[in-house]
């Protein structure tokens, strides 16, 4: 080969090597710069964030699709609740369940405190700007930066600052209740960036939902919060940045909010069509029957109805007949959720899964539905029934089985293939076939019937208490008591007042309790609060069943770490299967509809969002 050809070839190789080295060098420089500044590959400011996929609304959206944008604001509304209150601080454990409604409220709205971002109830889990005008985050969600709206201010006129945000999270960590107390648990660093931004950099324990939880956290004013007394109950009127101020308090009877005419966010797209009343009052009643009578007389303007029988039979009073009360039925597009008798597995007897499975079979849903509810309800078989997240009718595929691993060996094969259903009885209350199946499971748990009593191997009778909080729960418990008695099982029923119920449920002082577990299309951190080992002994948590199971923990973590829709759906279904298999509760029933009666002068939007009716978007039609 000619020499000149060899020289050219060697020269070409050197140039290629040098070019490669230069490219590598520049790449390293870029990487080091990114690491040094915390800037990730994609971190441009955006107006929204979603748990999965992309949010539905563009950057220039004018309002949420389920509000009336041009609504005339003014007038008043009176809500009614059963219970009492002795506290205006919703962020502390003490009196957590007797805090005045409306302070931090999923039904009436967060009237006093704004969060960094606002949730759209027409999407599974998407947030849009509120206190934060824009956000920045990378594809891995290793950090999130909130750029505060320069218009954001407190009710006293002072601006909302990054220092307020940092102060709030540190105060919640030190003196707040769950879940606020754990908001920094997965944060490696929280820092002010520039004049009006706060950045949260996450540690290796964080998941893709965590930035959204940070974004939904209400923010408190540093200059108007007493740190020393923050963990004590108070009736002092708070200062917030929200649309309303507390105007009047009668402890245990009434709280009144008045709209702040200078509310900074009233023209923000995420707040257009909300906060429409000049005055909101929340009236308290000792019993639901008293509340219903107050609604019939016009003392209360809106009455959400939970009983299909009552909805059918009890709305024949004069105000309905004259048209002054309107009955509305809404059909949300969300999962069923779960209502049930919850076994406290902190009690040794309920640690036995066979016992729980047997007791679950004893409840005769068909008898209850026929005799108490005019067959208005559907039996709940899954925590996410009526959605693609449910295991019902769907066999676990390779993706889901892969997420389960060895856990699949613990699960009933019928639950794995999606065919399992709770047995349908003959509605007699004593269906022999079903009771025989229950007795078999109880025998496997170490129990047998002797002299008409269900006893264990030590001769101790199977007996426990069901704690209830109202007449409706008591009726269910008495029916269950009757079914259990057929097998020689003694279940006492104890109905306690609201304050005792809240104290005992908060400290897990019960054998069996009736609880509701609402489900969404974007389950996440609430599953940690309800079912994880870390929440089991934390007072005020929602782990009412006392679950501490590494397999449950693992399946919850799969939900939190899912990055694709396919992985997310598979993870939720696997979790659903294990919860049903483990029988932590006796599944009860659900209705496909939401029922609400309202005074004629209360108006509502024509569009019903994904999650059903939204009271904060309603208004007073007497306003001219």
Coordinates of C-alpha atoms in Angstrom, one line a residue:
X1 CA 0.0 0.0 0.0
X2 CA 1.4 3.4 -0.9
X3 CA 3.0 5.4 2.0
X4 CA 0.8 8.5 1.3
X5 CA -2.3 6.4 1.7
X6 CA -1.1 5.1 5.1
X7 CA -0.3 8.6 6.3
X8 CA -3.8 9.9 5.3
X9 CA -5.5 7.0 7.0
X10 CA -3.5 7.5 10.2
X11 CA -4.2 11.2 10.1
X12 CA -8.0 10.5 9.6
X13 CA -8.0 8.2 12.6
X14 CA -6.2 10.8 14.8
X15 CA -8.8 13.5 13.8
X16 CA -11.6 11.1 14.6
X17 CA -10.1 10.3 18.0
X18 CA -9.6 14.0 18.7
X19 CA -13.2 14.8 17.8
X20 CA -14.4 12.0 20.0
X21 CA -12.3 13.2 22.9
X22 CA -13.6 16.8 22.4
X23 CA -17.2 15.6 22.4
X24 CA -16.6 13.5 25.5
X25 CA -14.9 16.5 27.2
X26 CA -17.8 18.8 26.3
X27 CA -20.3 16.3 27.6
X28 CA -18.5 16.0 30.9
X29 CA -18.4 19.8 31.2
X30 CA -22.2 19.9 30.6
X31 CA -22.8 17.1 33.1
X32 CA -20.7 18.8 35.8
X33 CA -22.4 22.1 35.2
X34 CA -25.8 20.5 35.5
X35 CA -24.8 18.7 38.7
X36 CA -23.3 21.8 40.1
X37 CA -26.3 24.0 39.6
X38 CA -29.0 21.3 40.1
X39 CA -30.3 22.0 36.5
X40 CA -31.6 18.9 34.9
X41 CA -32.2 18.0 31.3
X42 CA -35.7 19.4 31.2
X43 CA -36.6 22.0 33.7
X44 CA -38.4 24.8 31.9
X45 CA -41.2 26.6 33.8
X46 CA -44.6 25.1 33.2
X47 CA -48.1 25.9 34.5
X48 CA -49.0 22.4 35.6
X49 CA -48.0 18.9 36.6
X50 CA -49.8 15.5 36.4
X51 CA -49.2 12.2 38.2
X52 CA -49.2 10.3 34.9
X53 CA -49.2 11.6 31.3
X54 CA -49.9 15.2 30.5
X55 CA -52.5 17.5 32.1
X56 CA -55.5 18.3 29.9
X57 CA -55.5 22.1 30.0
X58 CA -53.1 24.3 28.0
X59 CA -51.0 27.1 29.4
X60 CA -53.6 29.7 28.4
X61 CA -56.6 28.0 29.9
X62 CA -59.2 30.4 31.2
X63 CA -60.9 28.2 33.9
X64 CA -61.7 24.6 34.8
X65 CA -64.4 23.1 32.6
X66 CA -66.8 22.3 35.4
X67 CA -67.3 25.9 36.7
X68 CA -69.5 28.8 35.5
X69 CA -66.8 31.4 34.7
X70 CA -69.2 34.4 34.6
X71 CA -71.0 33.5 37.8
X72 CA -72.3 36.5 39.9
X73 CA -70.7 36.4 43.3
X74 CA -72.4 37.3 46.5
X75 CA -75.1 36.0 48.8
X76 CA -74.6 33.2 51.3
X77 CA -74.9 29.5 51.9
X78 CA -75.4 27.5 55.1
X79 CA -73.8 24.0 55.3
X80 CA -74.7 21.5 58.0
X81 CA -72.6 18.8 59.7
X82 CA -73.0 16.4 62.6
X83 CA -70.5 16.7 65.4
X84 CA -68.7 19.4 67.2
X85 CA -65.5 21.5 67.1
X86 CA -63.1 23.0 69.5
X87 CA -60.2 24.0 67.3
X88 CA -59.3 26.2 64.3
X89 CA -55.9 24.7 63.6
X90 CA -56.3 21.8 61.1
X91 CA -52.6 20.9 61.0
X92 CA -52.1 19.4 64.5
X93 CA -52.8 16.0 66.1
X94 CA -54.6 17.4 69.1
X95 CA -58.3 17.8 68.3
X96 CA -57.5 16.8 64.7
X97 CA -61.0 15.3 64.2
X98 CA -62.8 18.1 65.9
X99 CA -61.3 21.0 63.9
X100 CA -63.9 23.4 62.4
X101 CA -65.0 22.4 58.9
X102 CA -63.9 24.6 56.1
X103 CA -60.5 25.3 57.4
X104 CA -58.9 22.6 55.3
X105 CA -61.8 20.8 53.7
X106 CA -62.1 18.4 50.7
X107 CA -65.9 19.0 50.5
X108 CA -66.4 22.7 51.2
X109 CA -63.0 23.8 49.9
X110 CA -59.9 25.2 51.7
X111 CA -61.5 28.5 52.6
X112 CA -58.6 30.1 54.6
X113 CA -55.4 28.6 53.3
X114 CA -54.0 28.4 49.7
X115 CA -51.6 25.7 48.6
X116 CA -48.9 26.0 46.1
X117 CA -51.0 24.4 43.4
X118 CA -54.7 23.7 42.8
X119 CA -56.2 20.3 41.8
X120 CA -58.5 19.9 38.9
X121 CA -61.4 17.6 39.8
X122 CA -62.0 16.7 36.2
X123 CA -58.7 14.9 35.8
X124 CA -57.3 11.8 37.6
X125 CA -54.5 13.8 39.3
X126 CA -53.4 17.1 37.7
X127 CA -52.4 20.3 39.5
X128 CA -52.4 23.9 38.2
X129 CA -50.7 27.0 39.5
X130 CA -52.0 28.8 42.6
X131 CA -49.5 30.3 45.0
X132 CA -46.9 29.0 42.6
X133 CA -47.3 30.7 39.2
X134 CA -45.1 28.1 37.5
X135 CA -43.1 24.9 38.4
X136 CA -40.0 23.3 37.2
X137 CA -39.0 19.7 37.4
X138 CA -37.0 17.1 35.5
X139 CA -38.2 13.9 33.9
X140 CA -37.1 11.8 36.9
X141 CA -38.8 14.2 39.3
X142 CA -35.6 14.3 41.3
X143 CA -36.6 17.9 42.3
X144 CA -39.4 20.4 41.9
X145 CA -39.1 24.2 42.0
X146 CA -42.0 26.4 42.7
X147 CA -41.9 30.0 41.3
X148 CA -44.3 32.0 43.4
X149 CA -46.8 34.3 41.9
X150 CA -45.7 37.9 42.5
X151 CA -49.3 38.8 43.2
X152 CA -49.7 36.3 46.0
X153 CA -50.4 37.9 49.4
X154 CA -51.8 37.2 52.8
X155 CA -55.1 38.6 54.0
X156 CA -53.2 41.4 55.8
X157 CA -51.6 42.5 52.5
X158 CA -48.1 41.2 53.1
X159 CA -46.6 39.2 50.2
X160 CA -46.3 35.4 50.3
X161 CA -42.5 34.7 50.2
X162 CA -40.2 31.7 49.8
X163 CA -39.4 32.1 53.5
X164 CA -43.1 31.4 54.3
X165 CA -42.9 28.2 52.3
X166 CA -39.7 27.0 54.0
X167 CA -41.1 28.0 57.4
X168 CA -44.3 26.1 56.8
X169 CA -42.6 22.8 55.9
X170 CA -40.2 23.0 58.8
X171 CA -43.0 23.9 61.3
X172 CA -45.1 20.9 60.0
X173 CA -42.1 18.6 60.4
X174 CA -41.6 19.7 64.0
X175 CA -45.1 20.2 65.3
X176 CA -47.6 19.1 62.7
X177 CA -49.7 16.0 62.3
X178 CA -49.6 13.4 59.7
X179 CA -49.4 13.7 56.7
X180 CA -48.0 17.2 57.0
X181 CA -45.4 16.1 59.6
X182 CA -43.8 13.7 57.0
X183 CA -43.7 16.1 54.0
X184 CA -39.9 16.5 54.4
X185 CA -39.2 12.9 55.0
X186 CA -38.2 12.3 51.3
X187 CA -36.6 15.8 50.8
X188 CA -32.8 15.9 50.7
X189 CA -32.7 19.7 50.5
X190 CA -35.1 22.6 50.6
X191 CA -33.7 26.0 49.5
X192 CA -34.7 29.4 48.3
X193 CA -33.7 30.1 44.7
X194 CA -33.6 33.7 43.5
X195 CA -36.1 36.2 44.8
X196 CA -39.3 34.2 44.8
X197 CA -38.6 30.5 44.2
X198 CA -38.3 27.5 46.4
X199 CA -36.7 24.2 45.3
X200 CA -37.2 20.8 46.8
X201 CA -34.5 18.2 45.9
X202 CA -35.6 14.7 46.8
X203 CA -33.7 11.8 48.3
X204 CA -33.7 8.2 47.0
X205 CA -36.8 7.4 49.0
X206 CA -39.0 9.7 47.0
X207 CA -41.5 8.6 44.3
X208 CA -43.2 10.3 41.4
X209 CA -46.2 11.4 43.4
X210 CA -44.2 13.2 46.0
X211 CA -43.7 16.5 44.1
X212 CA -47.5 16.7 43.8
X213 CA -48.0 16.2 47.5
X214 CA -45.5 19.0 48.2
X215 CA -47.5 21.2 45.7
X216 CA -50.8 20.5 47.5
X217 CA -49.5 21.5 50.9
X218 CA -51.2 24.6 52.4
X219 CA -48.8 27.5 53.2
X220 CA -48.8 29.4 56.5
X221 CA -47.6 33.0 57.1
X222 CA -44.3 33.1 59.0
X223 CA -44.9 36.6 60.4
X224 CA -48.3 35.7 61.9
X225 CA -47.7 32.2 63.2
X226 CA -46.8 31.5 66.9
X227 CA -44.4 28.6 66.8
X228 CA -44.4 28.1 70.5
X229 CA -48.1 27.4 70.8
X230 CA -48.6 25.9 67.3
X231 CA -49.3 22.4 68.6
X232 CA -52.0 23.5 70.9
X233 CA -55.7 23.8 70.0
X234 CA -56.9 27.4 69.4
X235 CA -60.0 29.4 68.6
X236 CA -57.9 32.4 67.5
X237 CA -58.9 33.5 64.0
X238 CA -56.1 32.5 61.6
X239 CA -54.5 34.5 58.9
X240 CA -54.3 32.9 55.5
X241 CA -53.9 33.7 51.8
X242 CA -57.2 32.0 50.9
X243 CA -60.5 33.4 49.6
X244 CA -62.2 33.7 53.1
X245 CA -61.5 34.9 56.6
X246 CA -63.1 33.5 59.8
X247 CA -65.7 36.1 60.9
X248 CA -67.5 34.4 63.7
X249 CA -67.1 31.3 66.0
X250 CA -69.5 29.7 68.4
X251 CA -67.6 26.6 69.6
X252 CA -69.4 23.4 68.8
X253 CA -72.3 25.3 67.1
X254 CA -71.3 27.5 64.2
X255 CA -68.4 28.9 62.3
X256 CA -68.9 31.8 59.8
X257 CA -66.5 32.7 56.9
X258 CA -66.7 36.0 55.0
X259 CA -65.1 36.4 51.5
X260 CA -62.1 38.6 51.3
X261 CA -62.9 41.2 48.6
X262 CA -59.2 41.7 48.1
X263 CA -58.4 38.0 47.5
X264 CA -55.3 38.0 45.4
X265 CA -56.2 35.0 43.3
X266 CA -59.8 35.7 42.4
X267 CA -59.0 36.3 38.7
X268 CA -56.5 33.3 38.5
X269 CA -57.7 30.7 35.9
X270 CA -57.5 27.9 38.6
X271 CA -59.9 30.0 40.8
X272 CA -62.3 31.4 38.3
X273 CA -65.8 30.2 39.1
X274 CA -65.0 29.3 42.7
X275 CA -65.6 31.0 46.1
X276 CA -68.8 32.5 45.0
X277 CA -70.6 33.3 48.3
X278 CA -70.0 36.4 50.3
X279 CA -70.7 34.4 53.5
X280 CA -70.4 30.7 54.3
X281 CA -71.7 29.3 57.6
X282 CA -71.2 25.8 58.8
X283 CA -73.9 24.8 61.3
X284 CA -73.3 21.9 63.8
X285 CA -75.9 19.4 65.0
X286 CA -75.7 16.6 67.5
X287 CA -77.6 14.1 65.3
X288 CA -78.3 13.6 61.6
X289 CA -82.0 13.7 62.3
X290 CA -81.7 17.2 63.7
X291 CA -79.6 18.3 60.7
X292 CA -82.3 16.9 58.3
X293 CA -85.0 18.8 60.2
X294 CA -83.0 22.0 59.9
X295 CA -82.6 21.5 56.2
X296 CA -86.4 20.9 55.8
X297 CA -87.0 24.2 57.6
X298 CA -84.4 26.1 55.5
X299 CA -81.8 26.6 58.2
X300 CA -79.4 24.6 56.1
X301 CA -79.2 25.1 52.3
X302 CA -77.6 21.8 51.1
X303 CA -78.0 18.3 52.3
X304 CA -76.0 15.4 50.8
X305 CA -78.0 12.2 51.2
X306 CA -76.3 8.9 51.9
X307 CA -79.3 6.7 52.3
X308 CA -81.1 5.4 49.2
X309 CA -84.1 4.5 51.3
X310 CA -84.4 7.9 52.8
X311 CA -83.8 9.5 49.3
X312 CA -86.8 7.6 48.1
X313 CA -89.1 7.8 51.1
X314 CA -88.3 10.9 53.1
X315 CA -88.4 13.8 50.6
X316 CA -92.1 14.4 50.5
X317 CA -92.1 17.5 52.8
X318 CA -93.7 20.8 51.7
X319 CA -90.5 22.5 50.4
X320 CA -90.0 19.6 48.0
X321 CA -93.6 19.6 46.9
X322 CA -93.5 23.4 46.3
X323 CA -90.3 23.3 44.4
X324 CA -88.3 25.2 47.0
X325 CA -86.1 22.2 47.5
X326 CA -84.5 20.5 44.5
X327 CA -83.2 16.9 44.4
X328 CA -80.2 16.3 42.2
X329 CA -78.6 12.9 41.3
X330 CA -75.0 12.9 40.1
X331 CA -73.0 10.1 38.5
X332 CA -69.2 10.4 39.0
X333 CA -66.8 8.5 36.9
X334 CA -64.6 7.4 39.8
X335 CA -64.0 4.0 41.5
X336 CA -66.4 2.6 44.1
X337 CA -64.1 2.9 47.1
X338 CA -64.7 0.6 50.0
X339 CA -66.9 0.7 53.1
X340 CA -66.6 -2.1 55.6
X341 CA -66.3 -3.4 59.1
X342 CA -62.6 -3.1 59.8
X343 CA -60.8 -5.7 62.0
X344 CA -58.2 -4.2 64.2
X345 CA -55.3 -6.7 63.7
X346 CA -53.5 -5.2 66.7
X347 CA -55.9 -7.4 68.6
X348 CA -54.3 -10.9 68.7
X349 CA -57.5 -12.7 67.6
X350 CA -57.7 -10.7 64.4
X351 CA -54.1 -11.3 63.4
X352 CA -55.4 -14.7 62.1
X353 CA -56.2 -14.3 58.4
X354 CA -58.4 -17.4 58.4
X355 CA -60.5 -16.0 61.2
X356 CA -60.9 -12.7 59.2
X357 CA -61.9 -14.5 56.1
X358 CA -64.4 -16.6 57.9
X359 CA -66.0 -13.6 59.6
X360 CA -66.2 -11.8 56.4
X361 CA -68.4 -14.5 54.9
X362 CA -70.9 -14.4 57.7
X363 CA -72.2 -11.0 56.8
X364 CA -75.4 -11.5 54.7
X365 CA -75.4 -8.5 52.3
X366 CA -78.5 -9.7 50.4
X367 CA -80.5 -9.7 53.7
X368 CA -79.3 -6.2 54.6
X369 CA -79.8 -4.8 51.1
X370 CA -83.4 -6.3 50.9
X371 CA -84.6 -5.4 54.4
X372 CA -82.8 -2.2 55.2
X373 CA -82.2 -0.5 51.8
X374 CA -84.9 -1.7 49.3
X375 CA -82.1 -3.4 47.2
X376 CA -80.6 0.0 46.3
X377 CA -77.0 -1.0 46.8
X378 CA -74.4 -3.1 45.0
X379 CA -72.0 -5.3 46.9
X380 CA -68.5 -4.0 46.9
X381 CA -66.0 -6.6 45.8
X382 CA -62.9 -4.4 45.0
X383 CA -61.4 -1.2 46.3
X384 CA -61.4 0.1 42.8
X385 CA -64.6 -1.4 41.5
X386 CA -66.1 0.2 38.3
X387 CA -62.7 1.2 37.0
X388 CA -59.8 -0.2 35.0
X389 CA -57.8 -0.3 38.3
X390 CA -59.9 -3.1 39.7
X391 CA -58.9 -6.8 39.6
X392 CA -62.4 -7.9 39.0
X393 CA -62.8 -9.8 35.7
X394 CA -59.1 -9.4 34.9
X395 CA -56.5 -12.2 35.3
X396 CA -53.1 -11.1 36.5
X397 CA -50.9 -10.8 33.4
X398 CA -47.1 -11.3 33.2
X399 CA -46.5 -7.6 34.1
X400 CA -48.6 -7.9 37.3
X401 CA -47.2 -11.3 38.2
X402 CA -43.7 -9.9 37.8
X403 CA -44.5 -7.0 40.2
X404 CA -45.9 -9.6 42.7
X405 CA -43.1 -12.1 42.6
X406 CA -43.5 -14.6 45.4
X407 CA -46.5 -12.7 46.8
X408 CA -48.7 -14.5 44.2
X409 CA -48.3 -17.7 46.2
X410 CA -50.2 -16.1 49.1
X411 CA -53.2 -15.0 47.0
X412 CA -56.4 -17.1 46.4
X413 CA -56.1 -18.4 42.7
X414 CA -59.7 -17.1 42.0
X415 CA -58.6 -13.6 43.1
X416 CA -55.5 -14.0 40.8
X417 CA -57.6 -14.8 37.8
X418 CA -60.2 -12.2 38.6
X419 CA -63.1 -14.6 39.0
X420 CA -63.5 -14.4 42.8
X421 CA -66.7 -12.9 44.2
X422 CA -68.1 -12.9 47.7
X423 CA -70.9 -15.5 47.9
X424 CA -74.5 -14.5 47.1
X425 CA -76.8 -15.7 49.9
X426 CA -80.5 -16.6 49.8
X427 CA -81.2 -13.3 51.9
X428 CA -82.4 -15.4 54.8
X429 CA -79.7 -14.2 57.2
X430 CA -78.8 -17.9 57.8
X431 CA -77.8 -19.3 54.4
X432 CA -76.5 -22.7 55.3
X433 CA -74.2 -23.1 52.4
X434 CA -72.4 -19.8 53.1
X435 CA -72.3 -20.4 56.9
X436 CA -70.8 -23.9 56.2
X437 CA -68.0 -22.3 54.3
X438 CA -67.4 -19.8 57.0
X439 CA -67.3 -22.5 59.7
X440 CA -64.7 -24.4 57.6
X441 CA -62.4 -21.3 57.6
X442 CA -63.0 -20.7 61.3
X443 CA -62.1 -24.3 62.0
X444 CA -58.8 -23.7 60.1
X445 CA -58.3 -20.7 62.4
X446 CA -58.6 -22.9 65.4
X447 CA -62.2 -22.4 66.4
X448 CA -65.1 -24.8 66.7
X449 CA -68.7 -24.8 68.0
X450 CA -69.3 -26.3 71.4
X451 CA -72.6 -26.1 73.3
X452 CA -73.7 -23.4 70.9
X453 CA -70.6 -21.2 71.3
X454 CA -67.7 -20.7 69.0
X455 CA -64.6 -21.3 71.0
X456 CA -60.9 -21.6 70.4
X457 CA -58.6 -24.4 71.4
X458 CA -58.3 -23.0 75.0
X459 CA -62.1 -23.0 75.4
X460 CA -62.3 -19.2 75.1
X461 CA -65.4 -17.9 73.4
X462 CA -65.0 -15.8 70.2
X463 CA -66.3 -12.4 71.2
X464 CA -65.6 -8.8 70.3
X465 CA -67.1 -5.3 70.2
X466 CA -68.2 -3.3 67.2
X467 CA -67.9 0.4 67.8
X468 CA -70.3 2.7 65.9
X469 CA -70.9 6.4 65.8
X470 CA -74.4 6.9 64.5
X471 CA -77.8 5.3 64.0
X472 CA -77.1 4.1 60.5
X473 CA -73.9 2.3 61.5
X474 CA -75.7 0.9 64.5
X475 CA -78.3 -0.7 62.3
X476 CA -75.6 -2.4 60.2
X477 CA -73.8 -3.6 63.3
X478 CA -76.9 -5.0 64.8
X479 CA -77.6 -7.0 61.6
X480 CA -74.1 -8.3 61.6
X481 CA -74.5 -9.2 65.3
X482 CA -77.5 -11.3 64.4
X483 CA -75.7 -13.2 61.6
X484 CA -72.7 -13.9 63.9
X485 CA -74.9 -15.2 66.7
X486 CA -76.1 -18.0 64.3
X487 CA -72.6 -19.4 64.7
X488 CA -72.3 -18.9 68.4
X489 CA -70.1 -15.7 68.0
X490 CA -70.8 -12.9 70.5
X491 CA -70.6 -9.4 69.0
X492 CA -71.5 -6.5 71.2
X493 CA -72.4 -3.2 69.6
X494 CA -71.5 0.1 71.3
X495 CA -72.5 3.4 69.9
X496 CA -70.4 6.3 71.3
X497 CA -70.6 10.1 71.0
X498 CA -68.6 11.9 68.4
X499 CA -65.8 13.0 70.7
X500 CA -65.3 9.5 72.1
X501 CA -65.5 8.0 68.7
X502 CA -62.8 10.3 67.3
X503 CA -60.5 9.8 70.3
X504 CA -60.8 6.0 70.2
X505 CA -60.5 5.7 66.5
X506 CA -57.4 8.0 66.6
X507 CA -55.7 5.9 69.2
X508 CA -56.9 2.5 67.7
X509 CA -58.9 1.6 70.8
X510 CA -61.5 -0.7 69.3
X511 CA -62.0 -4.3 68.1
X512 CA -64.1 -3.6 65.0
X513 CA -65.0 -0.3 63.5
X514 CA -66.9 0.8 60.4
X515 CA -64.8 2.9 58.0
X516 CA -64.9 4.2 54.5
X517 CA -61.9 4.2 52.2
X518 CA -62.6 6.4 49.2
X519 CA -60.7 5.5 46.0
X520 CA -59.4 7.7 43.2
X521 CA -58.1 7.1 39.7
X522 CA -54.7 8.1 41.0
X523 CA -54.0 6.2 44.2
X524 CA -50.7 6.9 45.9
X525 CA -49.5 8.2 49.3
X526 CA -53.0 7.6 50.9
X527 CA -52.3 3.9 50.5
X528 CA -49.2 4.4 52.8
X529 CA -51.3 6.1 55.4
X530 CA -54.0 3.4 55.3
X531 CA -52.1 0.1 54.9
X532 CA -48.3 0.5 55.5
X533 CA -46.2 -0.8 58.3
X534 CA -44.8 2.7 59.0
X535 CA -48.4 4.0 59.6
X536 CA -49.5 1.2 61.9
X537 CA -48.6 2.7 65.3
X538 CA -48.7 6.3 64.3
X539 CA -51.6 8.0 66.1
X540 CA -53.9 9.8 63.8
X541 CA -53.0 7.7 60.8
X542 CA -55.7 6.0 58.7
X543 CA -54.2 2.5 59.2
X544 CA -57.4 1.4 61.1
X545 CA -56.8 -2.3 60.4
X546 CA -53.3 -2.2 62.0
X547 CA -51.6 -3.6 58.9
X548 CA -47.9 -4.3 59.1
X549 CA -47.0 -6.6 56.2
X550 CA -43.8 -6.3 54.1
X551 CA -45.7 -7.7 51.1
X552 CA -48.3 -5.0 51.3
X553 CA -45.5 -2.4 51.7
X554 CA -43.9 -3.7 48.6
X555 CA -47.0 -3.5 46.5
X556 CA -47.7 0.0 47.7
X557 CA -44.2 1.0 46.7
X558 CA -44.8 -0.4 43.2
X559 CA -47.7 2.0 42.9
X560 CA -45.6 5.0 44.0
X561 CA -42.7 4.1 41.7
X562 CA -44.7 3.4 38.5
X563 CA -43.6 5.5 35.6
X564 CA -45.9 4.2 32.8
X565 CA -49.6 3.9 32.8
X566 CA -49.3 0.1 32.2
X567 CA -47.0 -0.4 35.2
X568 CA -49.3 1.8 37.3
X569 CA -52.5 -0.1 36.5
X570 CA -50.7 -3.4 37.1
X571 CA -49.4 -2.2 40.5
X572 CA -52.8 -1.0 41.7
X573 CA -54.5 -4.3 40.6
X574 CA -51.9 -6.3 42.5
X575 CA -52.5 -4.2 45.6
X576 CA -56.2 -4.6 45.2
X577 CA -55.9 -8.4 45.0
X578 CA -53.8 -8.7 48.1
X579 CA -56.1 -6.4 50.2
X580 CA -59.1 -8.4 49.2
X581 CA -57.3 -11.7 49.8
X582 CA -56.2 -10.6 53.3
X583 CA -59.7 -9.7 54.5
X584 CA -58.7 -6.8 56.6
X585 CA -62.4 -5.8 56.5
X586 CA -65.9 -7.0 55.6
X587 CA -66.7 -5.4 52.3
X588 CA -70.2 -3.8 52.4
X589 CA -71.8 -1.9 49.6
X590 CA -71.8 1.2 47.3
X591 CA -74.1 3.2 45.1
X592 CA -73.3 4.4 41.7
X593 CA -74.9 7.8 42.3
X594 CA -74.4 10.8 44.5
X595 CA -77.6 12.3 45.9
X596 CA -77.8 16.0 47.0
X597 CA -80.8 18.1 47.9
X598 CA -80.5 21.9 47.8
X599 CA -82.5 25.0 48.4
X600 CA -83.9 26.4 45.1
X601 CA -81.8 29.5 45.4
X602 CA -78.6 27.6 45.3
X603 CA -77.3 27.3 41.8
X604 CA -74.9 24.8 40.3
X605 CA -72.9 24.3 37.1
X606 CA -74.4 22.1 34.4
X607 CA -71.1 20.2 33.9
X608 CA -70.4 17.4 36.3
X609 CA -66.6 16.7 36.6
X610 CA -64.9 13.4 36.9
X611 CA -65.1 13.3 40.7
X612 CA -68.8 14.3 40.9
X613 CA -70.4 17.5 42.2
X614 CA -68.1 20.2 43.6
X615 CA -69.7 22.5 46.2
X616 CA -67.1 25.2 46.0
X617 CA -68.3 25.9 42.4
X618 CA -72.0 26.4 43.4
X619 CA -73.5 29.9 44.0
X620 CA -76.5 31.9 45.4
X621 CA -78.9 32.7 42.5
X622 CA -80.6 35.5 44.5
X623 CA -77.6 37.7 43.7
X624 CA -78.6 40.2 41.0

